[in-house]
PDB file of C-alpha atoms in Angstrom:
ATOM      1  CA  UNK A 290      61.626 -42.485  85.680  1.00  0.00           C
ATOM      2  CA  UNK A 291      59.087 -43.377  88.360  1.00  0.00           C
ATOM      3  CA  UNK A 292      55.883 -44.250  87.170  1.00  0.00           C
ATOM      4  CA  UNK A 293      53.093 -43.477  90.512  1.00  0.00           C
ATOM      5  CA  UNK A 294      50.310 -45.704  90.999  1.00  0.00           C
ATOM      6  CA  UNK A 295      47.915 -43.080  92.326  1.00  0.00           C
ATOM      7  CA  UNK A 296      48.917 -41.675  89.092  1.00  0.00           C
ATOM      8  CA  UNK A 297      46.777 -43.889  87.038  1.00  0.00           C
ATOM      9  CA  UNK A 298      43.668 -44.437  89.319  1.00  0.00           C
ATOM     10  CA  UNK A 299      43.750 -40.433  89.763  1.00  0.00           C
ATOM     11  CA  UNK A 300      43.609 -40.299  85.614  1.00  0.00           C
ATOM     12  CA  UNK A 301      41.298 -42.302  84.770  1.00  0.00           C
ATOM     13  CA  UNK A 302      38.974 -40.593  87.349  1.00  0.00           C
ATOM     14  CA  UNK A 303      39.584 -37.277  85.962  1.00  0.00           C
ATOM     15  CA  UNK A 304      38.981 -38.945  82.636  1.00  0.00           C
ATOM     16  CA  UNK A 305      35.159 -40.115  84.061  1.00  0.00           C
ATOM     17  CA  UNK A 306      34.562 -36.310  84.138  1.00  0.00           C
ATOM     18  CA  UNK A 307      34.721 -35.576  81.083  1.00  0.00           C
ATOM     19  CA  UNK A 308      30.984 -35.093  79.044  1.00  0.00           C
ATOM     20  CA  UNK A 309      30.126 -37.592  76.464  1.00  0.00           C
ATOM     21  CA  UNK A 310      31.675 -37.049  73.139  1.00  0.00           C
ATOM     22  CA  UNK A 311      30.583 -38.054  69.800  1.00  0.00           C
ATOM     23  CA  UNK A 312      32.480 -38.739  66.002  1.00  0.00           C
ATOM     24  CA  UNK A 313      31.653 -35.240  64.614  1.00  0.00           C
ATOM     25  CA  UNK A 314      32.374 -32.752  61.854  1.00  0.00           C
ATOM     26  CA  UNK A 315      32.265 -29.319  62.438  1.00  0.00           C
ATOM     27  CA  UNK A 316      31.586 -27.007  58.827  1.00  0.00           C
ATOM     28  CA  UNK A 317      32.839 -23.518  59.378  1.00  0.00           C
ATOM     29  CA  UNK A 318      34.299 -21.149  57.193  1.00  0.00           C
ATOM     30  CA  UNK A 319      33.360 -23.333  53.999  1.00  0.00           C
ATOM     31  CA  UNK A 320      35.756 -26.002  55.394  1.00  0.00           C
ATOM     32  CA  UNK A 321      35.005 -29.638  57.191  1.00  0.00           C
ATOM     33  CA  UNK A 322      37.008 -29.204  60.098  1.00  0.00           C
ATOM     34  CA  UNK A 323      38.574 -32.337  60.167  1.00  0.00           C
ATOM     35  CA  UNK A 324      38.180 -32.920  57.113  1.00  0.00           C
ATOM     36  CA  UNK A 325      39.646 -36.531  57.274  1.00  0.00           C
ATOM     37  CA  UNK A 326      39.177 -38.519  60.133  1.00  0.00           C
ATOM     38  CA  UNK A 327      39.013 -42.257  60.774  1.00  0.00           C
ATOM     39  CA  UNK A 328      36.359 -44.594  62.527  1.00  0.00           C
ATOM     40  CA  UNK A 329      35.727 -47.991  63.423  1.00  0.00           C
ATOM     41  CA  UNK A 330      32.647 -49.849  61.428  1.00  0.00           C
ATOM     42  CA  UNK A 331      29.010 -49.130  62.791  1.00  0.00           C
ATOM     43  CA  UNK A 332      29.869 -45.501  63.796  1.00  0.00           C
ATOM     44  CA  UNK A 333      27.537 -42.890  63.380  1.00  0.00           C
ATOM     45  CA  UNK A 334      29.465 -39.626  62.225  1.00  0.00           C
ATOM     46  CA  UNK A 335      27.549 -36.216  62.244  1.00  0.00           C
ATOM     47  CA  UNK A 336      28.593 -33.129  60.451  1.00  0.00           C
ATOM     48  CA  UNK A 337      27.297 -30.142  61.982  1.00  0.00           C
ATOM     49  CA  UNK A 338      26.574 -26.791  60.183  1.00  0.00           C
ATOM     50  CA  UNK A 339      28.301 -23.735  62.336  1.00  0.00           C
ATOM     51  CA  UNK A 340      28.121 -20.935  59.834  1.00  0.00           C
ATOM     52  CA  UNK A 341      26.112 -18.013  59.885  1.00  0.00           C
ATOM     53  CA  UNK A 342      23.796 -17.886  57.395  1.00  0.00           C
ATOM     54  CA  UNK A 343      25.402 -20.586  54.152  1.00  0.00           C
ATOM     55  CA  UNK A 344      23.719 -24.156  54.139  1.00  0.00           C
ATOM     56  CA  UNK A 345      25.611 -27.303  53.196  1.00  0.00           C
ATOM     57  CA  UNK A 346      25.145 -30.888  52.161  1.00  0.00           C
ATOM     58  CA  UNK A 347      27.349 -33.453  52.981  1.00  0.00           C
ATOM     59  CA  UNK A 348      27.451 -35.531  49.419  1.00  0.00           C
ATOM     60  CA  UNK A 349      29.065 -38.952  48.918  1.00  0.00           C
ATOM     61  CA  UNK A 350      28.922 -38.859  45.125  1.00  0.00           C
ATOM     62  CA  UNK A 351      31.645 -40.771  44.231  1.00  0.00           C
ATOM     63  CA  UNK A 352      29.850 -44.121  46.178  1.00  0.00           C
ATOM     64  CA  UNK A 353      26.469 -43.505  44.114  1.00  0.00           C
ATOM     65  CA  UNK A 354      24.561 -41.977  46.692  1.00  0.00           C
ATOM     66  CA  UNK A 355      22.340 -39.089  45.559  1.00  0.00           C
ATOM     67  CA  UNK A 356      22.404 -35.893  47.356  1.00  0.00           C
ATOM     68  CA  UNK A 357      20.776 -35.189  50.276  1.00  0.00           C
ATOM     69  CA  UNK A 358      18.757 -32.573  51.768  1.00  0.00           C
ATOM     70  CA  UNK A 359      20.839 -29.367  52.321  1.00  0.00           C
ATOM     71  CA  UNK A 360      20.916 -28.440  56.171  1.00  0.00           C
ATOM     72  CA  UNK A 361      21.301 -24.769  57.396  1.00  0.00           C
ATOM     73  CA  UNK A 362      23.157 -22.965  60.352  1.00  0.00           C
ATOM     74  CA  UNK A 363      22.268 -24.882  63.635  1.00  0.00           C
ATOM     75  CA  UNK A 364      21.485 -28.199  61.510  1.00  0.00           C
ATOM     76  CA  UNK A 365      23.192 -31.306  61.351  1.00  0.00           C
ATOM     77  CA  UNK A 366      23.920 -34.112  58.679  1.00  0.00           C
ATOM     78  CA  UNK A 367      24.165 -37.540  60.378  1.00  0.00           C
ATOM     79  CA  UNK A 368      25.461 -40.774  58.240  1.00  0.00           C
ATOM     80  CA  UNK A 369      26.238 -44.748  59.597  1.00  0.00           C
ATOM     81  CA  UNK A 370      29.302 -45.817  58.632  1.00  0.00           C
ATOM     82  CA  UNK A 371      29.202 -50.461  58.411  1.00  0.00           C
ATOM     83  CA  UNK A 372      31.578 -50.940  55.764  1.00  0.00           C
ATOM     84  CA  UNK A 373      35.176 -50.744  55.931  1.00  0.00           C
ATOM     85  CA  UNK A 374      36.629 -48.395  53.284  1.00  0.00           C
ATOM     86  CA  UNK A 375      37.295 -44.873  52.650  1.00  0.00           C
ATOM     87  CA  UNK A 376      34.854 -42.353  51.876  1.00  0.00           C
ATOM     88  CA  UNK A 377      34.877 -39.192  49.709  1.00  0.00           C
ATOM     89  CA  UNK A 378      32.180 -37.227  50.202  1.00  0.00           C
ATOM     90  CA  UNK A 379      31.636 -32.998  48.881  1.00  0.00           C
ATOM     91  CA  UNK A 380      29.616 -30.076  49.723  1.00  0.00           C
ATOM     92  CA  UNK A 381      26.833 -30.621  47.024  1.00  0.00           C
ATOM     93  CA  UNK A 382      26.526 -26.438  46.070  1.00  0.00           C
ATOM     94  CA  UNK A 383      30.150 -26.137  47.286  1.00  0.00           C
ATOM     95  CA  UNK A 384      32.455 -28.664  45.048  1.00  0.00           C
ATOM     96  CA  UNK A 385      35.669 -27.081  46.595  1.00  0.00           C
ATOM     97  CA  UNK A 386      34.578 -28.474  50.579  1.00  0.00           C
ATOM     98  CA  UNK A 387      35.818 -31.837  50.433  1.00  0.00           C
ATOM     99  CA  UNK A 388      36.450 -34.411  52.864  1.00  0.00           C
ATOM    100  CA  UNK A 389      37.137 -38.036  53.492  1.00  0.00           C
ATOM    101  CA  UNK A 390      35.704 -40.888  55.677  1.00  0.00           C
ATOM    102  CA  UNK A 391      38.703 -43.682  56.550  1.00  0.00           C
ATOM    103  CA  UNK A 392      36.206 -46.888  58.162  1.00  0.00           C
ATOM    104  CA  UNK A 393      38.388 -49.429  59.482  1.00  0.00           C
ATOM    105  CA  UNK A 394      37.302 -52.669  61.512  1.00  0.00           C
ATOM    106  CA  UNK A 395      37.482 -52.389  65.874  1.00  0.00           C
ATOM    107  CA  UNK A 396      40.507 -55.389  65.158  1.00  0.00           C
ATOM    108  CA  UNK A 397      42.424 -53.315  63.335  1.00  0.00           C
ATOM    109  CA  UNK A 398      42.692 -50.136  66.392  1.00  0.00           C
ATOM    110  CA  UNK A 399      44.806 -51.957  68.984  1.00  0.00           C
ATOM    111  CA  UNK A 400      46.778 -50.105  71.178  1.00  0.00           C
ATOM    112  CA  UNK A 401      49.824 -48.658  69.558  1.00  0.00           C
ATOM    113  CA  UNK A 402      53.213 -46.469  70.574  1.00  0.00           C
ATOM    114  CA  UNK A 403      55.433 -44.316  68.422  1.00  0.00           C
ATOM    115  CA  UNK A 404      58.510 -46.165  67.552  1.00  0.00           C
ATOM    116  CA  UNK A 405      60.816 -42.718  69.106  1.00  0.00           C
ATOM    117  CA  UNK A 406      64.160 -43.383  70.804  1.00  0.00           C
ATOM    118  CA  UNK A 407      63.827 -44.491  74.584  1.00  0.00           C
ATOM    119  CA  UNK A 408      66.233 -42.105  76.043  1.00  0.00           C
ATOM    120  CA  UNK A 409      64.999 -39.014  74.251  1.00  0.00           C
ATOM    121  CA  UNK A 410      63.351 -37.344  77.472  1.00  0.00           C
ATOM    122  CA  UNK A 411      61.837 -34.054  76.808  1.00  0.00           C
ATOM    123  CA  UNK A 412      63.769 -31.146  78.175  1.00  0.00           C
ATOM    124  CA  UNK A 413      61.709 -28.301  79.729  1.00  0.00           C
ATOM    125  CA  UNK A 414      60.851 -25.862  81.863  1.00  0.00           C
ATOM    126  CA  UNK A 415      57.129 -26.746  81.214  1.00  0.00           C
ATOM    127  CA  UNK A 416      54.939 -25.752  84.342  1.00  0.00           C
ATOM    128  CA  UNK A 417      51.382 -25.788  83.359  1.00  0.00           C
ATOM    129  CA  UNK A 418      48.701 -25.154  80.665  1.00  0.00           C
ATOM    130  CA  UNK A 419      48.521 -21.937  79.128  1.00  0.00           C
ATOM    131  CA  UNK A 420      48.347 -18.993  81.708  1.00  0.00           C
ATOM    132  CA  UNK A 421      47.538 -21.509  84.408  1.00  0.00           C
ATOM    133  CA  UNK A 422      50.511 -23.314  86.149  1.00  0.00           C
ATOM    134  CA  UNK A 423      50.992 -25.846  88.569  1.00  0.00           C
ATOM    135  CA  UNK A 424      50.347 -24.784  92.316  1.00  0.00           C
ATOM    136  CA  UNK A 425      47.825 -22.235  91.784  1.00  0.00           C
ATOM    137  CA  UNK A 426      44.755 -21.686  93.931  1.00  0.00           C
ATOM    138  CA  UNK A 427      41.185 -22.379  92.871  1.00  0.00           C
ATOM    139  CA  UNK A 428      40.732 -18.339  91.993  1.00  0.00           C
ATOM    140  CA  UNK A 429      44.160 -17.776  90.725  1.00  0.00           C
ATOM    141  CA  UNK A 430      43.179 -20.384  88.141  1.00  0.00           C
ATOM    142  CA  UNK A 431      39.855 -18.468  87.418  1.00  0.00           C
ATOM    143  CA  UNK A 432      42.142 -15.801  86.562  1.00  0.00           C
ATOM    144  CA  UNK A 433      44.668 -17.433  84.216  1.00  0.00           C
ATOM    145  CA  UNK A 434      41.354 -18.676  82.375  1.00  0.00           C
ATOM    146  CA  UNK A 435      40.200 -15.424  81.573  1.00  0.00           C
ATOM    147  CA  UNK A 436      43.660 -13.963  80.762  1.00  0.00           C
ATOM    148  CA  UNK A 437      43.741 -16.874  78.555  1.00  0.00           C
ATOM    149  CA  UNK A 438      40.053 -15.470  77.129  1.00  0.00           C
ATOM    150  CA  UNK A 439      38.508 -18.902  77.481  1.00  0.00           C
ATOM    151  CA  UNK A 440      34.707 -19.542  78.185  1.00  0.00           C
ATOM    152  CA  UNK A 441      33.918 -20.260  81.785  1.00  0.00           C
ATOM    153  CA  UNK A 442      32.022 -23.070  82.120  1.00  0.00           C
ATOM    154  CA  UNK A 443      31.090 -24.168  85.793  1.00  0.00           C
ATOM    155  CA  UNK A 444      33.706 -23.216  88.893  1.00  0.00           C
ATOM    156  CA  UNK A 445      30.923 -23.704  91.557  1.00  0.00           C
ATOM    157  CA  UNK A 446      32.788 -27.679  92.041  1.00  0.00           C
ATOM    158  CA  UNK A 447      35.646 -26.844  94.906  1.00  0.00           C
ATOM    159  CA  UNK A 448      38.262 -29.499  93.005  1.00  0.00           C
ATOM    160  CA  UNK A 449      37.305 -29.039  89.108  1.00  0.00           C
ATOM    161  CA  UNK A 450      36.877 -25.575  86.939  1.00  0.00           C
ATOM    162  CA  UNK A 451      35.627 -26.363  83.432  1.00  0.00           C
ATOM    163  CA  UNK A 452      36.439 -24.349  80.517  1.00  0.00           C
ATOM    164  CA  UNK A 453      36.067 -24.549  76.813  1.00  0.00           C
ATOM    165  CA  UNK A 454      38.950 -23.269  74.582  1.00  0.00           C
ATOM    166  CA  UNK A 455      38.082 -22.393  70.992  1.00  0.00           C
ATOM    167  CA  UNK A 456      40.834 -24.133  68.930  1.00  0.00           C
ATOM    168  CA  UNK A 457      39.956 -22.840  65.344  1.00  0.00           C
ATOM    169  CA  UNK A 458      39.096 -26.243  64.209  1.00  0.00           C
ATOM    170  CA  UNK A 459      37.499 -27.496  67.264  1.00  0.00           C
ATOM    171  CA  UNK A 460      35.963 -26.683  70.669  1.00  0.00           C
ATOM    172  CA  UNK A 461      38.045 -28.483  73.279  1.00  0.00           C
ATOM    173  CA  UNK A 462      36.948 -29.168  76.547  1.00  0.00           C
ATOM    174  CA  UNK A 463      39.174 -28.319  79.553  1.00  0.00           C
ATOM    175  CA  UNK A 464      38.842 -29.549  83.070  1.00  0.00           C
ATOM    176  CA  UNK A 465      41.133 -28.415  86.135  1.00  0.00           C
ATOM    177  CA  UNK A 466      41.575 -30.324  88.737  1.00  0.00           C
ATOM    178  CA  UNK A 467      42.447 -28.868  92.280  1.00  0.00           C
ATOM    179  CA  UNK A 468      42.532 -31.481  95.287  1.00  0.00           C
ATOM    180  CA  UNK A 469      41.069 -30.570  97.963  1.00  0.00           C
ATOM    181  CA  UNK A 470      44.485 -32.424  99.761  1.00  0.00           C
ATOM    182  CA  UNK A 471      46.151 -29.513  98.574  1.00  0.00           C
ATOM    183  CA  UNK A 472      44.342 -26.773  97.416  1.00  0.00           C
ATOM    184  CA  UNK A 473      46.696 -26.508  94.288  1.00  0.00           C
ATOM    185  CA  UNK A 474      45.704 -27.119  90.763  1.00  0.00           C
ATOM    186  CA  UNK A 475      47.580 -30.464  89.786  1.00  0.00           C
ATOM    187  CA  UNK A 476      45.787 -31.650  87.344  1.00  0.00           C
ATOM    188  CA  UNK A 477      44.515 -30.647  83.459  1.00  0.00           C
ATOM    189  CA  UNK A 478      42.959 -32.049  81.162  1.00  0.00           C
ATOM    190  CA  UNK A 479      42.136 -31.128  77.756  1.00  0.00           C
ATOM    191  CA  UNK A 480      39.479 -33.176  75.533  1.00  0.00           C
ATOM    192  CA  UNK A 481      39.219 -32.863  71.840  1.00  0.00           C
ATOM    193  CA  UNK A 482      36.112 -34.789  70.873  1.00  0.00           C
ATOM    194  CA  UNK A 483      35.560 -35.764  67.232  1.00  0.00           C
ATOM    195  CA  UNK A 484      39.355 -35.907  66.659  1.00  0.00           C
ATOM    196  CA  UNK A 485      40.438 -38.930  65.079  1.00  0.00           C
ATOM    197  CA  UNK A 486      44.172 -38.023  64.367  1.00  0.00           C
ATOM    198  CA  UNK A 487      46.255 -37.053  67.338  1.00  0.00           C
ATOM    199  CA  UNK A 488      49.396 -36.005  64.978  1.00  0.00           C
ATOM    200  CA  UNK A 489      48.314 -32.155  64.675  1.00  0.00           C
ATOM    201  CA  UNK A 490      48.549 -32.143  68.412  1.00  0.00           C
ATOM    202  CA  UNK A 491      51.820 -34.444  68.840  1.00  0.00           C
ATOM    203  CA  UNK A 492      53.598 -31.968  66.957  1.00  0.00           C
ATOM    204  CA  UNK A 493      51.646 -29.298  68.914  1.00  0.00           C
ATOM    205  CA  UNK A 494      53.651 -30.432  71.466  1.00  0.00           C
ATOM    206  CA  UNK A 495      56.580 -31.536  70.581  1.00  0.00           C
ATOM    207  CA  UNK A 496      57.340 -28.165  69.355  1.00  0.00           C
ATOM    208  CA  UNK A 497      56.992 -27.190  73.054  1.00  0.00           C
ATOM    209  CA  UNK A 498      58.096 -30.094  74.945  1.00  0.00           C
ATOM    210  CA  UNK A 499      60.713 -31.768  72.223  1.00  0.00           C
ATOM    211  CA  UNK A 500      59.865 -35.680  71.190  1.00  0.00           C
ATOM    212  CA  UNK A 501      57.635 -38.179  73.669  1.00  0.00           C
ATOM    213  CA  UNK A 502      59.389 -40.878  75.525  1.00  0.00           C
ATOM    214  CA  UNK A 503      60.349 -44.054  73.143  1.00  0.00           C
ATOM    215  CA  UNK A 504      58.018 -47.456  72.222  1.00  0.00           C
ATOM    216  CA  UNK A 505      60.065 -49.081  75.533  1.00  0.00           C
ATOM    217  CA  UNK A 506      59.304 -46.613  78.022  1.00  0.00           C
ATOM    218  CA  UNK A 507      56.022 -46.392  76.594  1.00  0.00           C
ATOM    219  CA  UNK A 508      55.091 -49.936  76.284  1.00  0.00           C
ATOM    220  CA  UNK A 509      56.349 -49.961  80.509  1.00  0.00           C
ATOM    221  CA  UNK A 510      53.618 -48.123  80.887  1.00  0.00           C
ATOM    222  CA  UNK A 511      51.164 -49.577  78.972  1.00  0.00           C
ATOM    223  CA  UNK A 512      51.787 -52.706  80.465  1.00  0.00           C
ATOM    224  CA  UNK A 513      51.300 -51.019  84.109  1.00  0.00           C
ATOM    225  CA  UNK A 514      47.683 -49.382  83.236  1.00  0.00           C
ATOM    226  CA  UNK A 515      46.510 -52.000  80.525  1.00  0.00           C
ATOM    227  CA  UNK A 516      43.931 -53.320  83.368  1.00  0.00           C
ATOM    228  CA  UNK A 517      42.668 -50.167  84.175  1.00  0.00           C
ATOM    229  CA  UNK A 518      42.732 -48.447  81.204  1.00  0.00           C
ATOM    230  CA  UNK A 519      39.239 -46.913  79.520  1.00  0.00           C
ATOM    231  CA  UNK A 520      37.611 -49.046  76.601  1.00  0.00           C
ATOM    232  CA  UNK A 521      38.933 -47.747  73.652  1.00  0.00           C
ATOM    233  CA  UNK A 522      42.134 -46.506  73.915  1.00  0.00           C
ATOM    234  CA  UNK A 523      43.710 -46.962  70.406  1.00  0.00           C
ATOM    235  CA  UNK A 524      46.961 -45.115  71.060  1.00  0.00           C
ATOM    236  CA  UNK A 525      49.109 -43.517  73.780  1.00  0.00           C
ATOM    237  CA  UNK A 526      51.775 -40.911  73.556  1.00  0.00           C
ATOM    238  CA  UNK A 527      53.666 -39.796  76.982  1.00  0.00           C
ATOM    239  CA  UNK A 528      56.036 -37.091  77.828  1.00  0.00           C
ATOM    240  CA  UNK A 529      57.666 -37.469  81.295  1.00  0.00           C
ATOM    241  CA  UNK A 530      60.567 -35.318  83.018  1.00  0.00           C
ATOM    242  CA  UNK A 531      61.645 -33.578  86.231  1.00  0.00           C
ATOM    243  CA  UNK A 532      61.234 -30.276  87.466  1.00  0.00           C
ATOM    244  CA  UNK A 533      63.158 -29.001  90.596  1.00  0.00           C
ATOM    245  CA  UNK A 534      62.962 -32.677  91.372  1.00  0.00           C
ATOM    246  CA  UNK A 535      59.242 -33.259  90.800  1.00  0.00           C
ATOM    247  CA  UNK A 536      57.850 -35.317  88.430  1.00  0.00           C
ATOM    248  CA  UNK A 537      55.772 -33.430  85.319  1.00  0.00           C
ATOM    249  CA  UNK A 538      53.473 -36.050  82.801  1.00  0.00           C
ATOM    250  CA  UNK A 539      51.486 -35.351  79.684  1.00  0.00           C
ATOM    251  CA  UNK A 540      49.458 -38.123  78.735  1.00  0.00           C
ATOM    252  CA  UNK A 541      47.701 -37.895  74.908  1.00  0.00           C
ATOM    253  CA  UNK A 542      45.107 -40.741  74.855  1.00  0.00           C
ATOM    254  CA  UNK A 543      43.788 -41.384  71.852  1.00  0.00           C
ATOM    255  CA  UNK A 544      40.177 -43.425  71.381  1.00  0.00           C
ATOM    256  CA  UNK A 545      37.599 -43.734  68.727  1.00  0.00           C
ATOM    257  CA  UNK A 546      35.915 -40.750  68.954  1.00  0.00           C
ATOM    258  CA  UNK A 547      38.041 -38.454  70.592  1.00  0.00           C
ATOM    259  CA  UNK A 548      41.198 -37.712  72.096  1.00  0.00           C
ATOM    260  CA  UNK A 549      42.161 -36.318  75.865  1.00  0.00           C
ATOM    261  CA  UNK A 550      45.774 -34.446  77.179  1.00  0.00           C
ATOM    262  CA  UNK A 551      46.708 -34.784  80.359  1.00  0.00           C
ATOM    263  CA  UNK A 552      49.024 -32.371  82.070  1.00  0.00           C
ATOM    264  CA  UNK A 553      49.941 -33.442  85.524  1.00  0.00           C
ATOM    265  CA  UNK A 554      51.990 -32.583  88.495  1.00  0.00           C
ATOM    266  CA  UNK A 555      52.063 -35.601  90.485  1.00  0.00           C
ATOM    267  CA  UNK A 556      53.238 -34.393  93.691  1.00  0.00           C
ATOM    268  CA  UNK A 557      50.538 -32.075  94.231  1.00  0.00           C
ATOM    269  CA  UNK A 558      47.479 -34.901  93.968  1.00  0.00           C
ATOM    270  CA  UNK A 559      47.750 -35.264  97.509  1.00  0.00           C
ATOM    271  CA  UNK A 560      49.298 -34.187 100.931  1.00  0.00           C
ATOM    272  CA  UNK A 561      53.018 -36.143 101.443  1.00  0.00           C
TER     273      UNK A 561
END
């Protein structure tokens, strides 16, 4: 497996793109959606109220705290989180909406890799994201979006169409890349921003793509980037393969406060 330099540098500009994210909770449908995550000490996590009409309070009983103000549709809840610990915390006039706070110290989120077999190479006929596939022109992929019924966000950038997929438990952000080199979409990436836990996507995809490559193959990799990767990255899963002889990536990055997929067709980043 070849691992391309313009690879990286073309990554973590794509990655640059992507608009600010912060730790958040989303309430919907009488749920926290996550309802457990985990964060470093001194974050601020805020819990936002997306219903229609119920108010909520976000109640850490069990640590003493009385219960605050309820906050209605539109609202928000925001707590500081500067001890390590975990956190159980309830819906004050809803006892069944629970949810849990994990605060662990910045030391303790180094980089990590799954501990998966080295030669287990995922074998697939993957070709894209959805409705949208490698090679397709800037208006084909306008197209695939709204077969795929996402929300248009801005396509008036020639080399990136942004889109926002509703996931059920989160908004993602998605950003297509199309070099102007080649005039094919070669690059997307997905962000999920307040997701702590990348294991509901791993297995996401491994149910399409089979298991990630190995701790060795990873930790090649890591050791590659390491300079140039973006502050924060606390974990990195990678599934790499060939194609009709190209080369097909997808990168999960996982940081504090959120986590970004990268699907990638190498060979079309830029003219041979």
């Amino acid at each position: 497996m070849k691992i391309l330099s313009f690879l990286i540098g073309f990554f973590l500009c794509s990655l640059a793109q992507a608009e600010d994210v912060t730790t958040r909770v989303i309430i919907k449908d009488f749920k926290f959606q996550p309802a457990e995550i985990t964060v470093t000490s001194g974050t601020t996590v805020r819990w936002e109220n997306h219903e229609k009409r119920q108010y909520h309070s976000v109640w850490f009983e069990q640590s003493g705290e009385p219960e605050p103000e309820y906050f209605f549709p539109e609202e928000f809840f925001e707590k500081t989180f500067n001890q390590i610990g975990d956190f159980p915390y309830r819906c004050g006039p809803h006892p069944k909406m629970t949810g849990i706070v994990h605060v662990v110290s910045k030391e303790d989120k180094q980089v990590k890799t799954e501990n998966m077999t080295t030669e287990n190479i995922a074998q697939t006929t993957f070709n894209g994201y959805l409705s949208a596939a490698f090679g397709m022109s800037w208006q084909q992929v306008k197209e695939a979006i709204a077969k795929d019924d996402l929300k248009l966000v801005n396509a008036e950038d020639a080399e990136i169409i942004k889109a926002k997929r509703d996931r059920g438990f989160i908004t993602t952000d998605i950003s297509y890349v199309i070099p102007k080199q080649t005039g094919k979409l070669a690059l997307i990436v997905e962000f999920y921003p307040g997701v702590l836990s990348e294991n509901p996507i791993v297995n996401e995809l491994e149910k399409q793509l089979g298991s990630p490559l190995g701790k060795d193959a990873t930790a090649e990799v890591l050791k590659q980037i390491k300079d140039d990767l973006p502050p924060g990255v606390t974990a990195l899963t990678l599934w790499a393969w060939e194609v009709d002889n190209q080369d097909r990536f997808i990168r999960l990055l996982k940081f504090d406060d959120h986590i970004a997929v990268e699907y990638l067709a190498p060979a079309l980043l830029s003219e041979p």
